[in-house]
CSV table of C-alpha atoms and ligand atoms in Angstrom, one decimal:
chain,number,residue,atom,x,y,z
A,441,UNK,CA,19.7,4.2,-6.2
A,442,UNK,CA,18.7,0.6,-6.2
A,443,UNK,CA,15.2,-0.5,-5.0
A,444,UNK,CA,16.8,-3.7,-3.7
A,445,UNK,CA,19.1,-4.8,-0.9
A,446,UNK,CA,21.9,-7.2,-2.0
A,447,UNK,CA,23.6,-9.9,-0.1
A,448,UNK,CA,26.5,-12.2,-0.6
A,449,UNK,CA,28.2,-15.4,1.1
A,450,UNK,CA,31.8,-15.6,2.2
A,451,UNK,CA,32.2,-18.7,-0.1
A,452,UNK,CA,31.8,-16.1,-3.1
A,453,UNK,CA,35.1,-15.0,-2.4
A,454,UNK,CA,37.3,-18.4,-2.8
A,455,UNK,CA,40.8,-19.6,-3.4
A,456,UNK,CA,40.0,-20.9,-6.9
A,457,UNK,CA,40.4,-24.6,-6.2
A,458,UNK,CA,38.2,-26.8,-8.6
A,459,UNK,CA,37.7,-30.6,-8.9
A,460,UNK,CA,40.8,-30.7,-11.2
A,461,UNK,CA,43.2,-28.3,-9.7
A,462,UNK,CA,44.5,-26.7,-6.6
A,463,UNK,CA,44.0,-23.1,-5.2
A,464,UNK,CA,45.2,-20.2,-7.3
A,465,UNK,CA,44.7,-17.5,-4.7
A,466,UNK,CA,45.2,-16.8,-0.9
A,467,UNK,CA,42.6,-17.2,1.7
A,468,UNK,CA,40.9,-13.9,3.1
A,469,UNK,CA,39.5,-13.7,6.6
A,470,UNK,CA,35.9,-13.4,7.3
A,471,UNK,CA,36.2,-10.0,8.9
A,472,UNK,CA,38.2,-8.6,5.6
A,473,UNK,CA,35.5,-10.1,3.5
A,474,UNK,CA,32.7,-8.6,5.4
A,475,UNK,CA,34.5,-5.1,5.4
A,476,UNK,CA,35.0,-5.3,1.5
A,477,UNK,CA,31.3,-6.7,1.0
A,478,UNK,CA,30.3,-3.3,2.8
A,479,UNK,CA,32.5,-1.2,0.6
A,480,UNK,CA,31.2,-2.8,-2.8
A,481,UNK,CA,27.7,-1.9,-1.7
A,482,UNK,CA,26.1,-5.2,-0.1
A,483,UNK,CA,23.7,-5.1,2.7
A,484,UNK,CA,24.0,-8.5,4.2
A,485,UNK,CA,26.0,-11.5,4.4
A,486,UNK,CA,24.7,-15.1,4.1
A,487,UNK,CA,26.5,-17.9,6.2
A,488,UNK,CA,27.1,-21.6,6.2
A,489,UNK,CA,26.9,-22.5,10.0
A,490,UNK,CA,30.6,-23.1,9.7
A,491,UNK,CA,31.4,-20.1,8.0
A,492,UNK,CA,30.1,-18.4,11.1
A,493,UNK,CA,31.3,-21.0,13.6
A,494,UNK,CA,34.5,-23.1,12.3
A,495,UNK,CA,35.1,-26.3,13.9
A,496,UNK,CA,31.6,-26.5,15.2
A,497,UNK,CA,31.5,-30.3,15.5
A,498,UNK,CA,33.9,-30.2,18.2
A,499,UNK,CA,32.1,-27.3,20.3
A,500,UNK,CA,29.3,-27.6,22.7
A,501,UNK,CA,26.0,-26.1,22.0
A,502,UNK,CA,26.8,-23.1,24.5
A,503,UNK,CA,30.3,-22.6,22.9
A,504,UNK,CA,28.7,-22.5,19.3
A,505,UNK,CA,26.3,-19.8,20.4
A,506,UNK,CA,29.1,-17.9,21.8
A,507,UNK,CA,31.2,-17.9,18.7
A,508,UNK,CA,28.2,-17.0,16.6
A,509,UNK,CA,27.8,-13.8,19.0
A,510,UNK,CA,31.4,-12.7,18.1
A,511,UNK,CA,30.3,-12.9,14.4
A,512,UNK,CA,27.2,-10.7,15.2
A,513,UNK,CA,29.7,-8.2,16.7
A,514,UNK,CA,31.8,-8.2,13.5
A,515,UNK,CA,28.6,-7.7,11.4
A,516,UNK,CA,27.4,-4.8,13.7
A,517,UNK,CA,30.9,-3.3,13.5
A,518,UNK,CA,30.5,-2.9,9.7
A,519,UNK,CA,26.7,-2.2,9.8
A,520,UNK,CA,25.9,-5.4,7.9
A,521,UNK,CA,22.9,-7.9,8.5
A,522,UNK,CA,22.8,-11.7,8.4
A,523,UNK,CA,20.5,-12.9,5.7
A,524,UNK,CA,20.3,-16.6,6.6
A,525,UNK,CA,22.2,-19.6,7.9
A,526,UNK,CA,22.5,-22.8,5.9
A,527,UNK,CA,23.8,-25.9,7.5
A,528,UNK,CA,26.8,-27.3,5.4
A,529,UNK,CA,25.5,-30.8,5.3
A,530,UNK,CA,27.6,-32.0,2.4
A,531,UNK,CA,31.1,-31.5,3.6
A,532,UNK,CA,31.1,-33.9,6.6
A,533,UNK,CA,32.3,-37.4,6.8
A,534,UNK,CA,29.0,-38.1,8.5
A,535,UNK,CA,27.0,-37.0,5.5
A,536,UNK,CA,28.8,-38.9,2.7
A,537,UNK,CA,25.7,-40.6,1.7
A,538,UNK,CA,23.4,-37.6,2.1
A,539,UNK,CA,22.1,-35.9,5.2
A,540,UNK,CA,18.4,-35.9,6.1
A,541,UNK,CA,17.7,-38.7,3.6
A,542,UNK,CA,20.8,-40.8,4.4
A,543,UNK,CA,20.4,-44.5,4.7
A,544,UNK,CA,22.3,-44.2,8.0
A,545,UNK,CA,20.2,-43.6,11.2
A,546,UNK,CA,23.2,-42.0,12.9
A,547,UNK,CA,24.1,-39.8,9.9
A,548,UNK,CA,20.4,-38.5,9.9
A,549,UNK,CA,20.8,-37.8,13.5
A,550,UNK,CA,24.0,-35.8,13.1
A,551,UNK,CA,22.2,-33.9,10.1
A,552,UNK,CA,19.4,-33.0,12.6
A,553,UNK,CA,22.1,-31.7,15.1
A,554,UNK,CA,23.6,-29.6,12.7
A,555,UNK,CA,20.3,-28.1,11.4
A,556,UNK,CA,19.2,-27.4,15.1
A,557,UNK,CA,22.7,-25.6,15.7
A,558,UNK,CA,22.1,-23.6,12.5
A,559,UNK,CA,18.9,-22.4,13.8
A,560,UNK,CA,20.9,-21.4,17.1
A,561,UNK,CA,23.4,-19.6,15.2
A,562,UNK,CA,20.9,-17.8,13.0
A,563,UNK,CA,19.2,-16.6,16.3
A,564,UNK,CA,22.6,-15.3,17.5
A,565,UNK,CA,23.3,-13.5,14.4
A,566,UNK,CA,19.7,-11.9,14.5
A,567,UNK,CA,18.2,-13.5,11.5
A,568,UNK,CA,15.1,-15.9,11.0
A,569,UNK,CA,16.0,-17.6,8.0
A,570,UNK,CA,17.5,-21.0,7.3
A,571,UNK,CA,18.5,-22.2,3.7
A,572,UNK,CA,18.6,-25.7,2.8
A,573,UNK,CA,20.6,-26.4,-0.3
A,574,UNK,CA,20.0,-30.2,-0.3
A,575,UNK,CA,23.3,-31.1,-1.8
A,576,UNK,CA,23.5,-34.8,-1.3
A,577,UNK,CA,19.7,-35.5,-0.8
A,578,UNK,CA,19.4,-37.7,-3.7
A,579,UNK,CA,21.1,-40.7,-5.4
A,580,UNK,CA,24.4,-41.4,-7.2
A,581,UNK,CA,23.1,-45.0,-7.5
A,582,UNK,CA,19.4,-44.9,-8.3
A,583,UNK,CA,18.4,-48.1,-6.5
A,584,UNK,CA,20.2,-47.1,-3.2
A,585,UNK,CA,17.2,-45.0,-1.9
A,586,UNK,CA,13.5,-45.0,-2.3
A,587,UNK,CA,12.2,-41.8,-4.0
A,588,UNK,CA,9.1,-42.0,-1.8
A,589,UNK,CA,10.9,-42.6,1.5
A,590,UNK,CA,13.5,-39.8,0.7
A,591,UNK,CA,10.9,-37.2,0.2
A,592,UNK,CA,9.1,-38.4,3.5
A,593,UNK,CA,12.4,-38.2,5.3
A,594,UNK,CA,13.1,-34.8,4.0
A,595,UNK,CA,9.7,-33.5,5.2
A,596,UNK,CA,10.1,-35.1,8.4
A,597,UNK,CA,13.5,-33.1,9.0
A,598,UNK,CA,11.8,-29.9,8.0
A,599,UNK,CA,8.9,-30.6,10.5
A,600,UNK,CA,11.5,-31.1,13.2
A,601,UNK,CA,13.2,-27.8,12.5
A,602,UNK,CA,9.8,-26.0,12.4
A,603,UNK,CA,9.1,-27.5,15.8
A,604,UNK,CA,12.5,-26.7,17.3
A,605,UNK,CA,12.0,-22.9,16.7
A,606,UNK,CA,8.5,-21.5,16.2
A,607,UNK,CA,9.9,-18.5,14.3
A,608,UNK,CA,12.4,-19.7,12.0
A,609,UNK,CA,11.6,-19.8,8.4
A,610,UNK,CA,13.0,-22.2,5.9
A,611,UNK,CA,14.0,-21.6,2.3
A,612,UNK,CA,14.5,-24.7,0.2
A,613,UNK,CA,17.3,-23.9,-2.4
A,614,UNK,CA,16.5,-26.2,-5.3
A,615,UNK,CA,19.0,-27.9,-7.7
A,616,UNK,CA,18.4,-30.8,-10.1
A,617,UNK,CA,21.9,-32.4,-9.7
A,618,UNK,CA,25.5,-32.0,-8.5
A,619,UNK,CA,27.1,-33.3,-6.6
A,620,UNK,CA,24.1,-35.9,-6.7
A,621,UNK,CA,23.0,-37.4,-10.0
A,622,UNK,CA,19.4,-37.1,-9.3
A,623,UNK,CA,18.1,-34.7,-6.5
A,624,UNK,CA,14.9,-35.2,-4.4
A,625,UNK,CA,14.0,-31.6,-4.7
A,626,UNK,CA,15.0,-30.3,-8.1
A,627,UNK,CA,12.7,-27.2,-8.9
A,628,UNK,CA,10.5,-24.7,-7.3
A,629,UNK,CA,7.5,-27.0,-7.9
A,630,UNK,CA,9.0,-29.7,-5.9
A,631,UNK,CA,9.9,-27.2,-3.2
A,632,UNK,CA,6.4,-25.8,-3.0
A,633,UNK,CA,4.9,-29.4,-2.8
A,634,UNK,CA,7.2,-30.1,0.1
A,635,UNK,CA,6.2,-26.8,1.7
A,636,UNK,CA,2.6,-27.7,1.6
A,637,UNK,CA,3.2,-31.1,3.1
A,638,UNK,CA,4.9,-29.8,6.2
A,639,UNK,CA,3.4,-28.9,9.6
A,640,UNK,CA,3.5,-25.3,8.8
A,641,UNK,CA,3.7,-24.3,5.1
A,642,UNK,CA,3.5,-20.7,5.9
A,643,UNK,CA,7.2,-21.0,7.2
A,644,UNK,CA,8.5,-23.1,4.2
A,645,UNK,CA,9.5,-21.0,1.1
A,646,UNK,CA,11.9,-21.3,-1.7
A,647,UNK,CA,15.2,-19.6,-2.8
A,648,UNK,CA,15.7,-19.8,-6.6
A,649,UNK,CA,19.3,-19.9,-8.0
A,650,UNK,CA,19.4,-18.9,-11.7
A,651,UNK,CA,22.2,-21.6,-12.6
A,652,UNK,CA,20.3,-24.3,-10.8
A,653,UNK,CA,17.0,-23.6,-12.9
A,654,UNK,CA,19.2,-23.6,-16.2
A,655,UNK,CA,20.7,-27.0,-15.0
A,656,UNK,CA,17.1,-28.3,-14.7
A,657,UNK,CA,16.4,-27.0,-18.3
A,658,UNK,CA,14.0,-24.4,-17.0
A,659,UNK,CA,13.8,-20.6,-17.1
A,660,UNK,CA,15.1,-18.7,-14.0
A,661,UNK,CA,12.5,-15.9,-14.2
A,662,UNK,CA,9.6,-18.4,-14.7
A,663,UNK,CA,10.8,-20.2,-11.6
A,664,UNK,CA,10.7,-17.1,-9.6
A,665,UNK,CA,7.4,-16.4,-11.0
A,666,UNK,CA,5.9,-19.8,-10.0
A,667,UNK,CA,7.2,-19.4,-6.5
A,668,UNK,CA,6.2,-15.6,-6.4
A,669,UNK,CA,2.6,-16.9,-7.3
A,670,UNK,CA,2.4,-18.9,-4.1
A,671,UNK,CA,3.9,-16.1,-2.0
A,672,UNK,CA,7.0,-18.2,-1.5
A,673,UNK,CA,10.1,-16.5,-3.1
A,674,UNK,CA,11.9,-15.5,0.0
A,675,UNK,CA,15.4,-15.4,-1.7
A,676,UNK,CA,17.1,-15.6,-4.8
A,677,UNK,CA,20.8,-16.5,-5.9
A,678,UNK,CA,21.3,-14.5,-9.2
A,679,UNK,CA,24.1,-15.8,-11.3
A,680,UNK,CA,24.5,-17.2,-14.8
A,681,UNK,CA,25.1,-20.5,-16.4
A,682,UNK,CA,26.2,-21.7,-19.9
A,683,UNK,CA,23.8,-24.5,-20.6
A,684,UNK,CA,23.3,-27.8,-18.8
A,685,UNK,CA,26.7,-28.7,-17.6
A,686,UNK,CA,28.5,-28.4,-14.2
A,687,UNK,CA,27.4,-25.6,-12.0
A,688,UNK,CA,29.3,-22.4,-13.0
A,689,UNK,CA,28.1,-19.7,-10.9
A,690,UNK,CA,29.0,-17.1,-13.5
A,691,UNK,CA,28.6,-13.3,-12.9
A,692,UNK,CA,25.0,-12.4,-13.3
A,693,UNK,CA,23.8,-11.7,-16.8
A,694,UNK,CA,27.1,-12.5,-18.5
A,695,UNK,CA,25.8,-15.4,-20.7
A,696,UNK,CA,22.2,-14.5,-21.2
A,697,UNK,CA,21.2,-10.7,-20.8
A,698,UNK,CA,17.6,-11.0,-21.7
A,699,UNK,CA,17.1,-14.0,-19.3
A,700,UNK,CA,18.9,-11.8,-16.5
A,701,UNK,CA,16.6,-8.9,-17.4
A,702,UNK,CA,13.5,-10.8,-17.1
A,703,UNK,CA,14.7,-12.2,-13.6
A,704,UNK,CA,15.1,-8.6,-12.3
A,705,UNK,CA,11.9,-7.5,-14.0
A,706,UNK,CA,9.7,-10.2,-12.4
A,707,UNK,CA,11.2,-9.4,-9.1
A,708,UNK,CA,10.6,-5.6,-9.5
A,709,UNK,CA,7.1,-6.2,-10.8
A,710,UNK,CA,6.1,-8.3,-7.7
A,711,UNK,CA,7.8,-6.1,-5.1
A,712,UNK,CA,10.4,-8.5,-4.2
A,713,UNK,CA,12.1,-7.1,-0.9
A,714,UNK,CA,9.0,-5.5,0.5
A,715,UNK,CA,9.2,-8.0,3.4
A,716,UNK,CA,13.0,-7.6,4.0
A,717,UNK,CA,14.1,-10.2,1.3
A,718,UNK,CA,17.5,-9.8,-0.4
A,719,UNK,CA,18.8,-10.4,-3.7
A,720,UNK,CA,21.7,-12.8,-3.3
A,721,UNK,CA,24.6,-13.0,-5.8
A,722,UNK,CA,25.8,-16.5,-5.7
A,723,UNK,CA,28.7,-16.0,-8.1
A,724,UNK,CA,32.4,-17.1,-8.3
A,725,UNK,CA,35.3,-15.4,-9.8
A,726,UNK,CA,37.1,-17.1,-12.4
A,727,UNK,CA,39.9,-19.5,-11.4
A,728,UNK,CA,42.4,-17.5,-13.5
A,729,UNK,CA,41.8,-14.2,-11.6
A,730,UNK,CA,44.7,-13.0,-9.5
A,731,UNK,CA,44.5,-12.1,-5.9
A,732,UNK,CA,43.7,-8.5,-6.5
A,733,UNK,CA,40.7,-9.7,-8.7
A,734,UNK,CA,39.0,-11.8,-5.9
A,735,UNK,CA,35.9,-9.3,-5.7
A,736,UNK,CA,35.6,-8.3,-9.4
A,737,UNK,CA,32.7,-10.9,-10.2
A,738,UNK,CA,30.9,-9.3,-7.1
A,739,UNK,CA,31.3,-5.7,-8.4
A,740,UNK,CA,30.5,-6.8,-11.9
A,741,UNK,CA,27.3,-8.7,-10.8
A,742,UNK,CA,26.1,-5.9,-8.8
A,743,UNK,CA,26.7,-3.5,-11.4
A,744,UNK,CA,25.0,-5.5,-14.1
A,745,UNK,CA,22.0,-6.1,-11.8
A,746,UNK,CA,21.6,-2.5,-11.1
A,747,UNK,CA,21.9,-1.6,-14.8
A,748,UNK,CA,19.1,-4.1,-15.5
A,749,UNK,CA,17.0,-2.4,-12.7
A,750,UNK,CA,17.5,0.7,-14.6
A,751,UNK,CA,16.3,-1.0,-18.0
A,752,UNK,CA,13.3,-2.7,-16.2
A,753,UNK,CA,12.3,0.8,-14.8
A,754,UNK,CA,12.3,2.1,-18.3
A,755,UNK,CA,10.0,-0.9,-19.7
A,756,UNK,CA,7.2,0.7,-21.6
A,757,UNK,CA,4.1,-0.9,-20.3
A,758,UNK,CA,1.7,0.9,-22.6
A,759,UNK,CA,3.6,-0.4,-25.7
A,760,UNK,CA,3.6,-3.8,-24.1
A,761,UNK,CA,-0.2,-3.5,-23.7
A,762,UNK,CA,-0.6,-2.3,-27.3
A,763,UNK,CA,1.5,-5.2,-28.7
A,764,UNK,CA,-0.5,-7.6,-26.7
A,765,UNK,CA,-4.0,-6.2,-27.9
A,766,UNK,CA,-2.6,-6.4,-31.6
A,767,UNK,CA,-1.0,-9.8,-30.7
A,768,UNK,CA,2.1,-8.4,-32.2
A,769,UNK,CA,4.8,-10.4,-30.4
A,770,UNK,CA,7.5,-9.8,-32.9
A,771,UNK,CA,7.1,-5.9,-32.1
A,772,UNK,CA,7.3,-6.6,-28.6
A,773,UNK,CA,10.4,-8.8,-28.7
A,774,UNK,CA,12.2,-6.4,-30.8
A,775,UNK,CA,11.2,-3.6,-28.5
A,776,UNK,CA,12.9,-5.6,-25.5
A,777,UNK,CA,16.1,-6.2,-27.6
A,778,UNK,CA,16.3,-2.5,-28.5
A,779,UNK,CA,15.8,-1.5,-24.8
A,780,UNK,CA,18.7,-3.9,-23.8
A,781,UNK,CA,21.0,-2.8,-26.5
A,782,UNK,CA,20.6,0.8,-26.7
A,783,UNK,CA,22.5,3.0,-24.2
B,775,3MF,C1,25.4,-24.8,-4.7
B,775,3MF,C2,25.1,-23.4,-4.1
B,775,3MF,C3,25.5,-23.2,-2.7
B,775,3MF,C4,24.4,-22.6,-1.9
B,775,3MF,C5,24.9,-22.3,-0.4
B,775,3MF,C6,23.8,-22.3,0.6
B,775,3MF,C7,27.8,-22.7,-2.5
B,775,3MF,O1,25.2,-24.9,-5.9
B,775,3MF,O2,24.6,-22.6,-4.9
B,775,3MF,O3,26.6,-22.2,-2.8
B,775,3MF,O4,23.8,-21.7,-2.4
B,775,3MF,O5,25.8,-23.3,0.0
B,775,3MF,O6,23.3,-23.3,0.9
B,776,MG,MG1,23.3,-21.0,-4.3
């Protein structure tokens, strides 16, 4: 029995296309995905605004809410919750040069429209969290935007969202690069600083993704720890990543088991989930996988996370204390390795 509730997004089951090649698998409908997520053992679904309401740019505000209600009925049918809605602000021709920090006034206005609609969709789905993965908020040509004005524009956009809905909470999903070269909000420290500068810091927190921390050259468990110390880790995207290259979204724990263990451990030690937070698994199946393997990475990641929960349960805090007292960190390290390697 896990102490955590787990969540996943529809984008985590995908057709296999990458920047260099076409799809390798067929599309699966949202309903089929939700049904399968439930069967695998997930408790909640994460949404982009247009995962819930496709083609939303061409709908009225009332129509968008109507469409979202149909998705809420689907969730109810399979006894699943919605965790958050994230405006997909990187896919549109109106956000080519960024969204909230774009140099174009009309593009920034469009980004706000999508952010407000995401809040409407979240309300229709029965959740109170918005995720901002700030994909194109940054530069690909450094001199094209002011690093000062960009941060101010981001804070201004978040303030408008906080003002639009007095209950909504915003989680900033930090990432240092990709698709931009330099991001305005690369780490948890940046997210916490942005939070503090908004009109209601109590409603602006962080979502840490393991791979994104590694891309920033940082340790995911320490990033989780940093935001936890501020009371602001409201979501995580656990996955894995082999060094500082393109974002890989590998199954959780498959590259660095000790690092994965320490992410689960810090979440357990700090009672993550006590306020209804979910552990999200933001993983992608390998492009080589066949249609019937479309969910394998989710099953594997969930299994690994639960196995690491069991390992963390067994962690001997008395032995840790003794090692700390004697300053024998070699012994502590070997203990951890044996804990992880022994059946
Ligand atoms: C990108 C991501 C995204 C976000 C998701 C929610 C595709 O690196 O991690 O997953 O998590 O879009 O905003
Ligand atoms: Mg993510």
